[in-house]
Structures are given as C-alpha cells and as structure tokens.
Short mmCIF file of C-alpha atoms and ligand atoms in Angstrom, two decimals:
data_model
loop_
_atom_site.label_atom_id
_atom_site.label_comp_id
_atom_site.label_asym_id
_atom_site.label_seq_id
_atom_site.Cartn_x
_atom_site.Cartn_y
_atom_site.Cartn_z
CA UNK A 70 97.97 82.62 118.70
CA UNK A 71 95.82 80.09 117.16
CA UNK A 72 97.07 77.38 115.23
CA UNK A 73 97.10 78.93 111.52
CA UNK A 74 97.26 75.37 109.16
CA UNK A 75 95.14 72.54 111.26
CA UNK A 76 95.11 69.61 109.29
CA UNK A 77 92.09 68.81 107.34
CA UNK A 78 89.23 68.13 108.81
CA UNK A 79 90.13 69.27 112.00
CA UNK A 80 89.07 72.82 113.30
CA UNK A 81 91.82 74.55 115.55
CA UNK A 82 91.20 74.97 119.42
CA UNK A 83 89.07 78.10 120.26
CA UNK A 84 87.34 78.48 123.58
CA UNK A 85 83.33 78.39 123.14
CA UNK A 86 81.98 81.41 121.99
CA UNK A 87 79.27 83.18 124.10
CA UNK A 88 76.90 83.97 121.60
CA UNK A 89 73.89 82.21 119.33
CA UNK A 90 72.78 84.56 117.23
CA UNK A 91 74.96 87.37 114.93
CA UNK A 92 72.77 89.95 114.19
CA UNK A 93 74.93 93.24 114.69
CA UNK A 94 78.88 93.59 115.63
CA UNK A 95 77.43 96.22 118.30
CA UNK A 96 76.56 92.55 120.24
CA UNK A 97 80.10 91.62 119.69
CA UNK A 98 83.02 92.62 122.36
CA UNK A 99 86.21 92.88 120.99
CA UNK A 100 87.86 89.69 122.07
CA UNK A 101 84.64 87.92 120.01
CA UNK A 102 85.52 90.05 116.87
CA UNK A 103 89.36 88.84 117.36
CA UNK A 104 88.49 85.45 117.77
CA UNK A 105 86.20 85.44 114.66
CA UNK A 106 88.72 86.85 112.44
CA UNK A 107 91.23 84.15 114.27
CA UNK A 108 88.58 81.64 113.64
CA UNK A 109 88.44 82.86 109.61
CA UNK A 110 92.47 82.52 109.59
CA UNK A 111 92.09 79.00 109.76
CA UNK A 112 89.01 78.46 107.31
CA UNK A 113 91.61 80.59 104.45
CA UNK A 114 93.85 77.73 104.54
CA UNK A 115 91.41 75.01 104.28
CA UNK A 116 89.67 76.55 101.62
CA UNK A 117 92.94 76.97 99.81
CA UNK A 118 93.27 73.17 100.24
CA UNK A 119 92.52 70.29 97.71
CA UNK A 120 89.89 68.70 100.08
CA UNK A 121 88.24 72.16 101.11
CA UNK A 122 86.35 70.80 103.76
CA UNK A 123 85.73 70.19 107.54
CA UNK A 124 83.23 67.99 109.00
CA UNK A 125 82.11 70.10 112.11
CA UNK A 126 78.99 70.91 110.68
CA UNK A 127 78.01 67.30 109.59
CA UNK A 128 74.21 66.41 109.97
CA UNK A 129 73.28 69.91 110.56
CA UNK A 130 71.06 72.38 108.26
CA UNK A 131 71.31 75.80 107.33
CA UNK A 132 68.39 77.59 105.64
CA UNK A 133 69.36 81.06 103.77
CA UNK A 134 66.28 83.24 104.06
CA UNK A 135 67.06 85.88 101.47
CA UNK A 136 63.66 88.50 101.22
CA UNK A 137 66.17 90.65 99.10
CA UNK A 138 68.16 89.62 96.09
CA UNK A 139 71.69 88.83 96.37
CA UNK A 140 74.06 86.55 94.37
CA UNK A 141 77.34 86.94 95.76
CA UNK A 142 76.78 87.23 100.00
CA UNK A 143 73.72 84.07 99.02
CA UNK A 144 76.60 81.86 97.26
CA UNK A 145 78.99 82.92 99.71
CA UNK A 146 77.17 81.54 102.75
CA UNK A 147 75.91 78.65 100.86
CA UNK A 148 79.64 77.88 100.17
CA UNK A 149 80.85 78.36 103.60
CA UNK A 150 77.80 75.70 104.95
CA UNK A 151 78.64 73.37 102.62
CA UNK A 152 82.61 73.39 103.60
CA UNK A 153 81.41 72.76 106.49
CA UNK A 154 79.32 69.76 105.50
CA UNK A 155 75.72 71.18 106.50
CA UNK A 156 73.09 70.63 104.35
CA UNK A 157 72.09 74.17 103.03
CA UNK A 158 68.51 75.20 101.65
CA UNK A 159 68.33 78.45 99.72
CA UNK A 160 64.95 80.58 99.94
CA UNK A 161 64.44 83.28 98.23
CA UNK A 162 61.19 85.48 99.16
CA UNK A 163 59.36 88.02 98.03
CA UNK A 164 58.09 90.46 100.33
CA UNK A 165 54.24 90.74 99.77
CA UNK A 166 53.63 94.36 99.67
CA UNK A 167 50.26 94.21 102.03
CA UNK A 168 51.88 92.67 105.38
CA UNK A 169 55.09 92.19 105.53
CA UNK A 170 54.94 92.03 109.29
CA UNK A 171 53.24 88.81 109.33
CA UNK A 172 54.95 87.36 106.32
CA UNK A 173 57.97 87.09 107.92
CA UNK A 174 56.51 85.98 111.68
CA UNK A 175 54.61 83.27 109.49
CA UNK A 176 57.58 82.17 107.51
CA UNK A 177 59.79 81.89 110.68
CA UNK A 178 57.28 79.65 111.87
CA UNK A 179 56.96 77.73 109.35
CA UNK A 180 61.19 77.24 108.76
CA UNK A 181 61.48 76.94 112.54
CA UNK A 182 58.95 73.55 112.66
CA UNK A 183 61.42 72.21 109.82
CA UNK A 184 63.78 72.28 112.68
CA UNK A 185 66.87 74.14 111.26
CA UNK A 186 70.24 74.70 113.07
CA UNK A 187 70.61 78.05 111.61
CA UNK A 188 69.42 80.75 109.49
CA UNK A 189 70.82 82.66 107.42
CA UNK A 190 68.45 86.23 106.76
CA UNK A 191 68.36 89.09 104.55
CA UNK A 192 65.72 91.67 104.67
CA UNK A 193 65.29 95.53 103.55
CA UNK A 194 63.95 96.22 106.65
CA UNK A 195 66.08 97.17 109.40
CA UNK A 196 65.67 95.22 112.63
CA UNK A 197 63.62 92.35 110.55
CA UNK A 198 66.49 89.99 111.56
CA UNK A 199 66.60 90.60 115.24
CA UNK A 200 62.53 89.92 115.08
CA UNK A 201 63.19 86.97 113.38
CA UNK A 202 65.64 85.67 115.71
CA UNK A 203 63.05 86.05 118.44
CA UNK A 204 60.41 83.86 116.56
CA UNK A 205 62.62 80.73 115.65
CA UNK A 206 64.72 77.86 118.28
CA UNK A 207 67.90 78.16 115.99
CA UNK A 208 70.83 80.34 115.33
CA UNK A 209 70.23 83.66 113.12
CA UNK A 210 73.11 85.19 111.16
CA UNK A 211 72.29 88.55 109.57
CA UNK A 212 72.65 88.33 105.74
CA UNK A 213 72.35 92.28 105.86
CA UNK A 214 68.93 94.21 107.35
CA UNK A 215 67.92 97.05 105.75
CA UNK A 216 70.38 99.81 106.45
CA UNK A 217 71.26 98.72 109.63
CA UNK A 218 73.90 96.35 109.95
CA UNK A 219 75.78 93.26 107.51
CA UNK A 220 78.13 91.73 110.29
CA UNK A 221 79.66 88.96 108.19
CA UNK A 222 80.89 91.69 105.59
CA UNK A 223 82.30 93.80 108.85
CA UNK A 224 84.47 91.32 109.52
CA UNK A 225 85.44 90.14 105.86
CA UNK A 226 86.85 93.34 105.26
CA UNK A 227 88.79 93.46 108.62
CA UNK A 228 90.56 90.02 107.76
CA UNK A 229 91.06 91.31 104.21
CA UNK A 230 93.11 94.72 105.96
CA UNK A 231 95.01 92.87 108.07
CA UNK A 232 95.78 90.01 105.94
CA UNK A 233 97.01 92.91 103.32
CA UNK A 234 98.49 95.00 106.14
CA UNK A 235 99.89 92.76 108.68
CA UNK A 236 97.58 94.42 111.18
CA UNK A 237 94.57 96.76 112.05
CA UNK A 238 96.80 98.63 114.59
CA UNK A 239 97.67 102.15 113.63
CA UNK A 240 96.04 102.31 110.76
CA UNK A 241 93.20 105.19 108.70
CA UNK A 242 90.21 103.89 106.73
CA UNK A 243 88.61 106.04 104.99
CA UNK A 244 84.78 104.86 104.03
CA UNK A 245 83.73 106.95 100.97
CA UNK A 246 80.51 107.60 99.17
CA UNK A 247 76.36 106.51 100.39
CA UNK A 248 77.11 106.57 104.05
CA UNK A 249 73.72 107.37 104.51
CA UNK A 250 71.77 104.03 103.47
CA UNK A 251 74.75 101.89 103.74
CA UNK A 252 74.57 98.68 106.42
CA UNK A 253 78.32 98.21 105.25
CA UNK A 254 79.27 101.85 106.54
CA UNK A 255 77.54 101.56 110.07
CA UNK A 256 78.86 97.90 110.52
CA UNK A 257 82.87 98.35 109.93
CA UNK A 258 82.28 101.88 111.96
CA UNK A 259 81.33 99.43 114.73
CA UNK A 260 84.03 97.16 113.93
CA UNK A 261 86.84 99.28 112.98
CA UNK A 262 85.98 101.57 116.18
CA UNK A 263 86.02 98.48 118.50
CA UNK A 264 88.85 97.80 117.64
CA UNK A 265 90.30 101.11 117.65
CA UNK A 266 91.18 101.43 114.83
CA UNK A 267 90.96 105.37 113.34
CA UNK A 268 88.18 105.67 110.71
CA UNK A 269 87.06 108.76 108.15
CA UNK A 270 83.69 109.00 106.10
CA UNK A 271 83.42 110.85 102.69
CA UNK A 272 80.05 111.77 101.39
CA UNK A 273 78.33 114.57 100.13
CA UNK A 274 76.54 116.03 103.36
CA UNK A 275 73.28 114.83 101.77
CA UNK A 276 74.74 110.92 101.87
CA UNK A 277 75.81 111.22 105.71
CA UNK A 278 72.93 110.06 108.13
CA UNK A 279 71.80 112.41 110.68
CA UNK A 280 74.32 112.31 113.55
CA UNK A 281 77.04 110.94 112.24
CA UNK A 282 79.14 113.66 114.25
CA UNK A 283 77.98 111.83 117.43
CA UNK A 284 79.82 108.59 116.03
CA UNK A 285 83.68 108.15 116.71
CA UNK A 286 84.66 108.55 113.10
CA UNK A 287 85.79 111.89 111.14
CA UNK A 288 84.07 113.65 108.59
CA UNK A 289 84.68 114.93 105.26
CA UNK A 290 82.72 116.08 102.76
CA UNK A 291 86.09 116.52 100.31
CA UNK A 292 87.92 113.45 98.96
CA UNK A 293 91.33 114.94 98.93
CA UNK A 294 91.35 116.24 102.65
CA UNK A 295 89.37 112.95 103.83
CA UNK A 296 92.06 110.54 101.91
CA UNK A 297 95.32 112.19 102.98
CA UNK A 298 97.08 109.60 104.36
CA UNK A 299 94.60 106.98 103.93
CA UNK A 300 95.94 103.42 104.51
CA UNK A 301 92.58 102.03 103.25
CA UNK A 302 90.16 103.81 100.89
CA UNK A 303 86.19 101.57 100.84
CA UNK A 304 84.34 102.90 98.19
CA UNK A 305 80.45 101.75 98.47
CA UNK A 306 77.60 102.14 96.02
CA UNK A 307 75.10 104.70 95.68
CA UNK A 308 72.40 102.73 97.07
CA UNK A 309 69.62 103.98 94.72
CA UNK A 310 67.10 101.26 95.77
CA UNK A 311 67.19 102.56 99.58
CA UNK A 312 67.04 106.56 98.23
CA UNK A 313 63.96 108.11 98.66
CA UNK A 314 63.82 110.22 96.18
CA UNK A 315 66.55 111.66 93.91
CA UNK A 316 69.67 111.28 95.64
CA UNK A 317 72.58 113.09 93.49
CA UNK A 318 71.78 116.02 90.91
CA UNK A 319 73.85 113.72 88.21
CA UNK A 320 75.88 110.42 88.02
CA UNK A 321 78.45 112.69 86.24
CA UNK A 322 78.64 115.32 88.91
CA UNK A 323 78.98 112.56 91.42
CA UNK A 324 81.83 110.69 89.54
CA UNK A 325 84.00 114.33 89.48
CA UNK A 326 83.59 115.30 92.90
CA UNK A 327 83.12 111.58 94.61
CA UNK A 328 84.59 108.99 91.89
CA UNK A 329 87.66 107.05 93.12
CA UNK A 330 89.83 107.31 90.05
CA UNK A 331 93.49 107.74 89.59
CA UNK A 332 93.78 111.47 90.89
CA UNK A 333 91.83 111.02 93.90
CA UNK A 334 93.38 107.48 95.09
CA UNK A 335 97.09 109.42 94.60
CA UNK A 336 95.57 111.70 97.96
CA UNK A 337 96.23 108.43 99.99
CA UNK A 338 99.52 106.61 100.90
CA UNK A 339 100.99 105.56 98.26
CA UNK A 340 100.95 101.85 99.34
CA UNK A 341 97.08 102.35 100.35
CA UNK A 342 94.67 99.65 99.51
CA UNK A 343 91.20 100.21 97.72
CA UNK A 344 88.10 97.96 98.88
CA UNK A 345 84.42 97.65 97.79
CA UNK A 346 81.83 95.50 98.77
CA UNK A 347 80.06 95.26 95.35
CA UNK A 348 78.27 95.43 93.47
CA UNK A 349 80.48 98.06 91.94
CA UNK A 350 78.77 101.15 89.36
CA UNK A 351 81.73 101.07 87.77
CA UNK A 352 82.32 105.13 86.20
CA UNK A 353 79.85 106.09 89.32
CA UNK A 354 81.47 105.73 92.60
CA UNK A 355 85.25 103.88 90.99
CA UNK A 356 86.82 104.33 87.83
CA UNK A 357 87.07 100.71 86.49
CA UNK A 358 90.62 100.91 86.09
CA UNK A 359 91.05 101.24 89.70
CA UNK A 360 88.61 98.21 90.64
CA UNK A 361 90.92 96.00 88.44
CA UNK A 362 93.91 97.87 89.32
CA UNK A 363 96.85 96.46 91.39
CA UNK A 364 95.69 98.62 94.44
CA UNK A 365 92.20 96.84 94.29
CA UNK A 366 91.22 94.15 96.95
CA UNK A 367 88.10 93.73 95.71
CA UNK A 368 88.16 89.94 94.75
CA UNK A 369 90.50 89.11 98.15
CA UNK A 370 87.43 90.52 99.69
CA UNK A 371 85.33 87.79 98.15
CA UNK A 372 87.32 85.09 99.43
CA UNK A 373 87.58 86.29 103.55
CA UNK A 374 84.10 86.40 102.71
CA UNK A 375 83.63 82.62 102.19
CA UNK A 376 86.17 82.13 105.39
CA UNK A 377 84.89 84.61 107.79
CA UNK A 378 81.33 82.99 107.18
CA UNK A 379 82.90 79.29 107.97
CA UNK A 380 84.00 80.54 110.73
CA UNK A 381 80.91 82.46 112.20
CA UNK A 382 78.67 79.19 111.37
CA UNK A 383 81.90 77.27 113.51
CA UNK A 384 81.25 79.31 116.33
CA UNK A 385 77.56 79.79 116.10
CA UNK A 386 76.87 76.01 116.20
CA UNK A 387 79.62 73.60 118.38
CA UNK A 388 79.60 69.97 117.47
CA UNK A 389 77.49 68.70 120.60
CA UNK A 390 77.19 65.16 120.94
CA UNK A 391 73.78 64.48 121.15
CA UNK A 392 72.94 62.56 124.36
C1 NCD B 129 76.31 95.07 100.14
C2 NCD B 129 74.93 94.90 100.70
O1 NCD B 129 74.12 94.20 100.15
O2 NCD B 129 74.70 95.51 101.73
N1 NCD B 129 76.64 94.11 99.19
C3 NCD B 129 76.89 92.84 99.51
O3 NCD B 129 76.65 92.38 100.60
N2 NCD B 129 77.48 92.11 98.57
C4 NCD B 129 76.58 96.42 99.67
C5 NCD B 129 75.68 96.98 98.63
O4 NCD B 129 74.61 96.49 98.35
O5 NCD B 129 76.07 98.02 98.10
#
C-alpha cells in the first residue's frame, strides 16, 4: 500500500507510469487505474492541508483547451495544475462552424510551438482528442470528447465509491438515465468493468446506444427492478445538447418513470449512495431533495475530482532533471 499522508511537498513512491497521454480508460490496464486512484489517495490529504501544495510540477505548463463550455471539470483541472505548481493557461474556443477539422489541427500547432508540457482538451466531437494528441510533442488529458469518453471523471467517481465504501469489490452500480450520449456512462462502464466490479444501466430503450447488450453491464429499462440492491445509484443528465432531435415526449413523463426521488432511491440498499456528475436538472433526472440529501455524494465527487486530476498530471509528467 502506498504511503497515504506524505509530508508536504513530497509526492509518495509510485513506480513510473507507462503512459503519456490519457485519452480513454480503455488504454488503461487495471493495475494503471489502481495506481491512479492510489496516486489520488495521496493528493486528498494534501489538498486537505493548510499548504495545499506540491512542487513536482514546478516550471512546467499546462494549457486547458476547452472547445466546449465547462466551469466545474475547467476549474477543477486548473486547480489540480496549480497544486501542483505548473503554470496553467485557460483557452476557451469556439468551434467555427465551416472547418472544424482544421481549426483544431491549426490550433494544436499553434499551442504545440508555445512548447507546453500538457494539454488539457475538451471537444464535442468524439475522437477530437486522440487527433489532437497526434498533432502536438506534449501530454494530452481528455477533458471529455464528444460522447466518447471523460477518463478523469471515471476515476473520480471510483475514488469517491471506495472512499464511501471501503472498496469497489463486491459491489452493484447502477448508471441511470441518458446512457445514450453520455461520455460519463461509457467511461465508468470501462472502469467499473475493469475492475470487475458488477454494473446496471437504466434508460428508457430510446436513451441506450445501439449495442449496449454486447457490453458487460445489465440492462433495465425499469428503475425499481434495475435498483434492487443497488450499492450505488449515478444519475446523469439528459444531455439535450447531444440529442438529435426530441429526445423524451415530456420532462414530466421522464421525472415519473426515470426521476431519482425518494420512492425510487428506497428500491436500493438502504445504505446505498447516490452520485451525479453535474450539472444536475434538478425535478428532471433527481428530485432536489435527494441531491442535497444525506445519501448524496455529489459535492465529495467534486473534491476526488480536484485529487484524481493531481494525480493523473503526477503521473503524466515525472520531474526529469533536465540534462
Ligand atoms: C459531464 C460532462 O461534461 O460530460 N459533466 C462534467 O464533466 N462536469 C456530464 C454532463 O455534461 O452531463
């Protein structure tokens, strides 16, 4: 086991880790995931510290590349760089509508001759990332790619289950609501399943992708058979901006049949935790009294969010000593 309270301004020992880029936990194998979350262990206590801060990423920079809007996973990485003493640029871009293509070949030539250590990318276009990565000399983190993957919120919401639970052994998750569009969804699937860890989805059949039934997971289309004896219940948004088209006949019809509220949550163990990335529709996919409820997570899941993202920038870029 890793050292869990290194002094200040000393990371704990971890071996190097193999890889430069995180662009989808499908690249991971498990004993990376394990280490990152081991990794993120550490970075808890030092951001629960006075000093919250480590050196090891002293006279480096991280640019965060956002071509989608996002407050809370944009301040959370900028947080985690600058505990880490980077200096951190934030960019945020809008996509021309004529060629996005070359926008975003052109802009990762133009960071990449500004010589950055990492990026840090968000795009609504699945795969836009790994391209990316291709085009520039530094480390690329995915800040979420269209509807593909968002690693770094994968593994926040692992720590936050085991921290809460003790451990992921054993245990039922059931992911509830816009599988369909959701990068969220498809990256804790990968996760969870690597880890073995038994998962359920709950959607309408219109809001499961095509072939989910080819993915280890179980599927319901009926909150109180998929939550019976639920140790975890992640309720994600309807992801209207990635819907083509109408995607529920009414918010109101949704919130009865697919709405986390009391009734629904009392399907799952009784000592189950409730999760959500955000933003929350609060009265669309979670009754507001269970997102500020004692059961809710939800702002625990903020904070693994600013460790687990220390710790993938700690393992993404080793102090070298430059020769
Ligand atoms: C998620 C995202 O952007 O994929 N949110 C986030 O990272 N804070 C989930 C969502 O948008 O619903």
């Amino acid at each position: 086991m890793p050292q869990q309270n290194s002094p200040a301004g000393q990371s704990g020992d971890f071996p190097p880790f193999a890889q430069r880029h995180l662009i989808s936990i499908a690249d991971l194998k498990q004993h990376e995931i394990i280490d990152l979350l081991d990794r993120a262990e550490q970075m808890i206590a030092i951001s629960r510290q006075e000093r919250k801060s480590l050196p090891t990423l002293s006279g480096k920079t991280q640019i965060n590349l956002f071509f989608e809007p996002s407050t809370r996973t944009q301040s959370s990485f900028e947080i985690a760089g600058k505990r880490l003493g980077a200096l951190v640029v934030n960019m945020s871009v809008k996509t021309s509508s004529v060629s996005k293509g070359e926008t975003l070949i052109d802009t990762a030539a133009t960071l990449n001759a500004m010589r950055p250590d990492v990026l840090v990318v968000r795009h609504s276009a699945a795969g836009a990332v790994e391209l990316l990565s291709q085009k520039v000399g530094c480390s690329v983190v995915n800040a979420g790619d269209g509807a593909h993957e968002h690693p770094t919120q994968a593994l926040l919401d692992a720590l936050t289950i085991r921290n809460h639970k003790g451990t992921l052994a054993g245990l039922t998750v059931a992911i509830c609501g816009d599988i369909a569009n959701s990068r969220v969804a498809r990256s804790n699937l990968l996760l969870l399943g690597a880890l073995h860890v038994r998962t359920r989805v709950i959607a309408p059949r219109n809001l499961l992708p095509a072939g989910i039934e080819n993915l280890a997971t179980e599927v319901f289309t009926d909150m109180e058979a998929g939550l019976k004896g639920a140790d975890v219940v992640m309720m994600l948004r309807l992801q209207h901006e990635r819907a083509n088209g109408k995607m529920i006949p009414s918010v109101r019809e949704y919130y009865r049949f697919y709405g986390l509220d009391e009734a629904k949550l009392a399907y799952a163990k009784s000592d189950a935790i409730v999760m959500h990335p955000g933003p929350m529709n609060r009265g669309v996919e979670i009754d507001p009294a269970i997102a500020d409820g004692s059961r809710s997570v939800i702002t625990d899941q903020v904070e693994m969010g600013v460790a687990v993202r220390m710790a993938v920038l700690d393992a993404l870029l080793p102090a070298r000593n430059d020769a």
